[in-house]
């Protein structure tokens, strides 16, 4: 399973709201992420910086599935006002960080 990561930002004053929304993530959004091929997904916060880590076997299929999913579109519109999101225009997905090193079993 390949792993990927992104860095985004929560807007000042919305830190607790961001956490609350994810604590109450819509069941249909959870299902959309799983249906897109994401096996594991974690988001961490340091100050205003958000670090997302996820695993999928087929990144292109995952990006395509989420791009076409109406639930993901609604979630993005719901979260957009409280975040600063930098999108890669070539993928219409957040910029993914280049892997520098990994330790595997």
JSON list of C-alpha atoms in Angstrom, two decimals:
[
{"chain": "A", "resi": 1, "resn": "UNK", "atom": "CA", "xyz": [0.00, 0.00, 0.00]},
{"chain": "A", "resi": 2, "resn": "UNK", "atom": "CA", "xyz": [1.47, 3.33, -1.05]},
{"chain": "A", "resi": 3, "resn": "UNK", "atom": "CA", "xyz": [1.41, 6.28, 1.35]},
{"chain": "A", "resi": 4, "resn": "UNK", "atom": "CA", "xyz": [0.87, 9.97, 0.60]},
{"chain": "A", "resi": 5, "resn": "UNK", "atom": "CA", "xyz": [0.82, 13.20, 2.59]},
{"chain": "A", "resi": 6, "resn": "UNK", "atom": "CA", "xyz": [-0.31, 16.80, 2.23]},
{"chain": "A", "resi": 7, "resn": "UNK", "atom": "CA", "xyz": [-0.01, 20.03, 4.22]},
{"chain": "A", "resi": 8, "resn": "UNK", "atom": "CA", "xyz": [-2.89, 22.49, 4.45]},
{"chain": "A", "resi": 9, "resn": "UNK", "atom": "CA", "xyz": [-3.91, 25.14, 6.97]},
{"chain": "A", "resi": 10, "resn": "UNK", "atom": "CA", "xyz": [-6.88, 25.83, 9.20]},
{"chain": "A", "resi": 11, "resn": "UNK", "atom": "CA", "xyz": [-7.85, 29.50, 9.38]},
{"chain": "A", "resi": 12, "resn": "UNK", "atom": "CA", "xyz": [-7.09, 31.38, 12.59]},
{"chain": "A", "resi": 13, "resn": "UNK", "atom": "CA", "xyz": [-9.88, 30.99, 15.13]},
{"chain": "A", "resi": 14, "resn": "UNK", "atom": "CA", "xyz": [-11.34, 27.87, 13.50]},
{"chain": "A", "resi": 15, "resn": "UNK", "atom": "CA", "xyz": [-9.09, 25.26, 15.10]},
{"chain": "A", "resi": 16, "resn": "UNK", "atom": "CA", "xyz": [-11.78, 23.85, 17.39]},
{"chain": "A", "resi": 17, "resn": "UNK", "atom": "CA", "xyz": [-14.43, 24.02, 14.66]},
{"chain": "A", "resi": 18, "resn": "UNK", "atom": "CA", "xyz": [-12.16, 22.06, 12.32]},
{"chain": "A", "resi": 19, "resn": "UNK", "atom": "CA", "xyz": [-11.71, 19.38, 15.00]},
{"chain": "A", "resi": 20, "resn": "UNK", "atom": "CA", "xyz": [-15.45, 19.29, 15.77]},
{"chain": "A", "resi": 21, "resn": "UNK", "atom": "CA", "xyz": [-16.38, 18.84, 12.12]},
{"chain": "A", "resi": 22, "resn": "UNK", "atom": "CA", "xyz": [-14.00, 15.92, 11.79]},
{"chain": "A", "resi": 23, "resn": "UNK", "atom": "CA", "xyz": [-15.18, 14.39, 15.06]},
{"chain": "A", "resi": 24, "resn": "UNK", "atom": "CA", "xyz": [-18.65, 14.47, 13.50]},
{"chain": "A", "resi": 25, "resn": "UNK", "atom": "CA", "xyz": [-17.61, 13.50, 9.96]},
{"chain": "A", "resi": 26, "resn": "UNK", "atom": "CA", "xyz": [-20.60, 12.55, 7.87]},
{"chain": "A", "resi": 27, "resn": "UNK", "atom": "CA", "xyz": [-20.99, 8.76, 7.51]},
{"chain": "A", "resi": 28, "resn": "UNK", "atom": "CA", "xyz": [-21.40, 9.26, 3.76]},
{"chain": "A", "resi": 29, "resn": "UNK", "atom": "CA", "xyz": [-18.06, 11.13, 3.61]},
{"chain": "A", "resi": 30, "resn": "UNK", "atom": "CA", "xyz": [-16.37, 8.29, 5.48]},
{"chain": "A", "resi": 31, "resn": "UNK", "atom": "CA", "xyz": [-17.94, 5.89, 2.96]},
{"chain": "A", "resi": 32, "resn": "UNK", "atom": "CA", "xyz": [-16.79, 8.02, 0.00]},
{"chain": "A", "resi": 33, "resn": "UNK", "atom": "CA", "xyz": [-13.19, 7.98, 1.25]},
{"chain": "A", "resi": 34, "resn": "UNK", "atom": "CA", "xyz": [-13.28, 4.22, 1.68]},
{"chain": "A", "resi": 35, "resn": "UNK", "atom": "CA", "xyz": [-14.96, 3.70, -1.70]},
{"chain": "A", "resi": 36, "resn": "UNK", "atom": "CA", "xyz": [-12.21, 5.81, -3.34]},
{"chain": "A", "resi": 37, "resn": "UNK", "atom": "CA", "xyz": [-9.65, 3.22, -2.25]},
{"chain": "A", "resi": 38, "resn": "UNK", "atom": "CA", "xyz": [-8.26, 4.96, 0.82]},
{"chain": "A", "resi": 39, "resn": "UNK", "atom": "CA", "xyz": [-7.31, 2.31, 3.34]},
{"chain": "A", "resi": 40, "resn": "UNK", "atom": "CA", "xyz": [-6.00, 4.52, 6.13]},
{"chain": "A", "resi": 41, "resn": "UNK", "atom": "CA", "xyz": [-6.26, 8.29, 6.64]},
{"chain": "A", "resi": 42, "resn": "UNK", "atom": "CA", "xyz": [-4.97, 10.48, 9.46]},
{"chain": "A", "resi": 43, "resn": "UNK", "atom": "CA", "xyz": [-4.87, 14.25, 9.95]},
{"chain": "A", "resi": 44, "resn": "UNK", "atom": "CA", "xyz": [-2.62, 15.93, 12.51]},
{"chain": "A", "resi": 45, "resn": "UNK", "atom": "CA", "xyz": [-2.51, 19.61, 13.52]},
{"chain": "A", "resi": 46, "resn": "UNK", "atom": "CA", "xyz": [0.38, 21.75, 14.76]},
{"chain": "A", "resi": 47, "resn": "UNK", "atom": "CA", "xyz": [-0.76, 25.32, 15.34]},
{"chain": "A", "resi": 48, "resn": "UNK", "atom": "CA", "xyz": [-2.63, 26.18, 12.16]},
{"chain": "A", "resi": 49, "resn": "UNK", "atom": "CA", "xyz": [-0.78, 23.62, 10.03]},
{"chain": "A", "resi": 50, "resn": "UNK", "atom": "CA", "xyz": [-2.64, 20.47, 9.06]},
{"chain": "A", "resi": 51, "resn": "UNK", "atom": "CA", "xyz": [-0.70, 17.38, 8.02]},
{"chain": "A", "resi": 52, "resn": "UNK", "atom": "CA", "xyz": [-2.69, 14.68, 6.26]},
{"chain": "A", "resi": 53, "resn": "UNK", "atom": "CA", "xyz": [-1.42, 11.15, 5.69]},
{"chain": "A", "resi": 54, "resn": "UNK", "atom": "CA", "xyz": [-3.29, 8.49, 3.73]},
{"chain": "A", "resi": 55, "resn": "UNK", "atom": "CA", "xyz": [-2.72, 5.13, 2.09]},
{"chain": "A", "resi": 56, "resn": "UNK", "atom": "CA", "xyz": [-4.14, 3.84, -1.17]},
{"chain": "A", "resi": 57, "resn": "UNK", "atom": "CA", "xyz": [-3.13, 1.26, -3.76]},
{"chain": "A", "resi": 58, "resn": "UNK", "atom": "CA", "xyz": [-4.03, 3.49, -6.71]},
{"chain": "A", "resi": 59, "resn": "UNK", "atom": "CA", "xyz": [-3.60, 7.24, -6.25]},
{"chain": "A", "resi": 60, "resn": "UNK", "atom": "CA", "xyz": [-5.01, 8.13, -9.68]},
{"chain": "A", "resi": 61, "resn": "UNK", "atom": "CA", "xyz": [-8.16, 6.06, -9.05]},
{"chain": "A", "resi": 62, "resn": "UNK", "atom": "CA", "xyz": [-8.57, 7.64, -5.61]},
{"chain": "A", "resi": 63, "resn": "UNK", "atom": "CA", "xyz": [-8.24, 11.18, -6.97]},
{"chain": "A", "resi": 64, "resn": "UNK", "atom": "CA", "xyz": [-10.65, 10.40, -9.81]},
{"chain": "A", "resi": 65, "resn": "UNK", "atom": "CA", "xyz": [-13.23, 8.82, -7.51]},
{"chain": "A", "resi": 66, "resn": "UNK", "atom": "CA", "xyz": [-13.16, 11.76, -5.10]},
{"chain": "A", "resi": 67, "resn": "UNK", "atom": "CA", "xyz": [-13.29, 14.32, -7.93]},
{"chain": "A", "resi": 68, "resn": "UNK", "atom": "CA", "xyz": [-16.50, 12.73, -9.22]},
{"chain": "A", "resi": 69, "resn": "UNK", "atom": "CA", "xyz": [-18.13, 12.17, -5.82]},
{"chain": "A", "resi": 70, "resn": "UNK", "atom": "CA", "xyz": [-20.97, 14.58, -4.92]},
{"chain": "A", "resi": 71, "resn": "UNK", "atom": "CA", "xyz": [-20.49, 13.94, -1.19]},
{"chain": "A", "resi": 72, "resn": "UNK", "atom": "CA", "xyz": [-16.82, 14.92, -1.42]},
{"chain": "A", "resi": 73, "resn": "UNK", "atom": "CA", "xyz": [-17.87, 18.07, -3.30]},
{"chain": "A", "resi": 74, "resn": "UNK", "atom": "CA", "xyz": [-20.31, 18.99, -0.48]},
{"chain": "A", "resi": 75, "resn": "UNK", "atom": "CA", "xyz": [-17.67, 18.24, 2.18]},
{"chain": "A", "resi": 76, "resn": "UNK", "atom": "CA", "xyz": [-15.13, 20.42, 0.37]},
{"chain": "A", "resi": 77, "resn": "UNK", "atom": "CA", "xyz": [-17.63, 23.29, 0.20]},
{"chain": "A", "resi": 78, "resn": "UNK", "atom": "CA", "xyz": [-18.44, 22.78, 3.90]},
{"chain": "A", "resi": 79, "resn": "UNK", "atom": "CA", "xyz": [-14.77, 22.82, 4.96]},
{"chain": "A", "resi": 80, "resn": "UNK", "atom": "CA", "xyz": [-13.46, 25.40, 2.47]},
{"chain": "A", "resi": 81, "resn": "UNK", "atom": "CA", "xyz": [-14.37, 28.55, 4.42]},
{"chain": "A", "resi": 82, "resn": "UNK", "atom": "CA", "xyz": [-12.41, 27.46, 7.51]},
{"chain": "A", "resi": 83, "resn": "UNK", "atom": "CA", "xyz": [-9.29, 26.29, 5.67]},
{"chain": "A", "resi": 84, "resn": "UNK", "atom": "CA", "xyz": [-6.53, 27.56, 3.41]},
{"chain": "A", "resi": 85, "resn": "UNK", "atom": "CA", "xyz": [-6.26, 24.94, 0.68]},
{"chain": "A", "resi": 86, "resn": "UNK", "atom": "CA", "xyz": [-3.50, 24.88, -1.92]},
{"chain": "A", "resi": 87, "resn": "UNK", "atom": "CA", "xyz": [-4.63, 22.76, -4.89]},
{"chain": "A", "resi": 88, "resn": "UNK", "atom": "CA", "xyz": [-2.33, 21.32, -7.55]},
{"chain": "A", "resi": 89, "resn": "UNK", "atom": "CA", "xyz": [-3.92, 22.45, -10.82]},
{"chain": "A", "resi": 90, "resn": "UNK", "atom": "CA", "xyz": [-2.58, 19.39, -12.66]},
{"chain": "A", "resi": 91, "resn": "UNK", "atom": "CA", "xyz": [-4.52, 16.98, -10.39]},
{"chain": "A", "resi": 92, "resn": "UNK", "atom": "CA", "xyz": [-7.21, 19.22, -8.84]},
{"chain": "A", "resi": 93, "resn": "UNK", "atom": "CA", "xyz": [-6.09, 17.66, -5.53]},
{"chain": "A", "resi": 94, "resn": "UNK", "atom": "CA", "xyz": [-4.01, 19.10, -2.70]},
{"chain": "A", "resi": 95, "resn": "UNK", "atom": "CA", "xyz": [-0.29, 19.18, -3.46]},
{"chain": "A", "resi": 96, "resn": "UNK", "atom": "CA", "xyz": [1.25, 15.93, -2.25]},
{"chain": "A", "resi": 97, "resn": "UNK", "atom": "CA", "xyz": [4.54, 16.01, -0.40]},
{"chain": "A", "resi": 98, "resn": "UNK", "atom": "CA", "xyz": [7.52, 14.22, -1.91]},
{"chain": "A", "resi": 99, "resn": "UNK", "atom": "CA", "xyz": [8.50, 11.27, 0.28]},
{"chain": "A", "resi": 100, "resn": "UNK", "atom": "CA", "xyz": [11.97, 11.70, 1.76]},
{"chain": "A", "resi": 101, "resn": "UNK", "atom": "CA", "xyz": [12.41, 8.48, 3.69]},
{"chain": "A", "resi": 102, "resn": "UNK", "atom": "CA", "xyz": [10.45, 5.54, 5.08]},
{"chain": "A", "resi": 103, "resn": "UNK", "atom": "CA", "xyz": [10.92, 2.64, 7.46]},
{"chain": "A", "resi": 104, "resn": "UNK", "atom": "CA", "xyz": [8.97, -0.49, 6.64]},
{"chain": "A", "resi": 105, "resn": "UNK", "atom": "CA", "xyz": [8.60, -3.82, 8.37]}
]
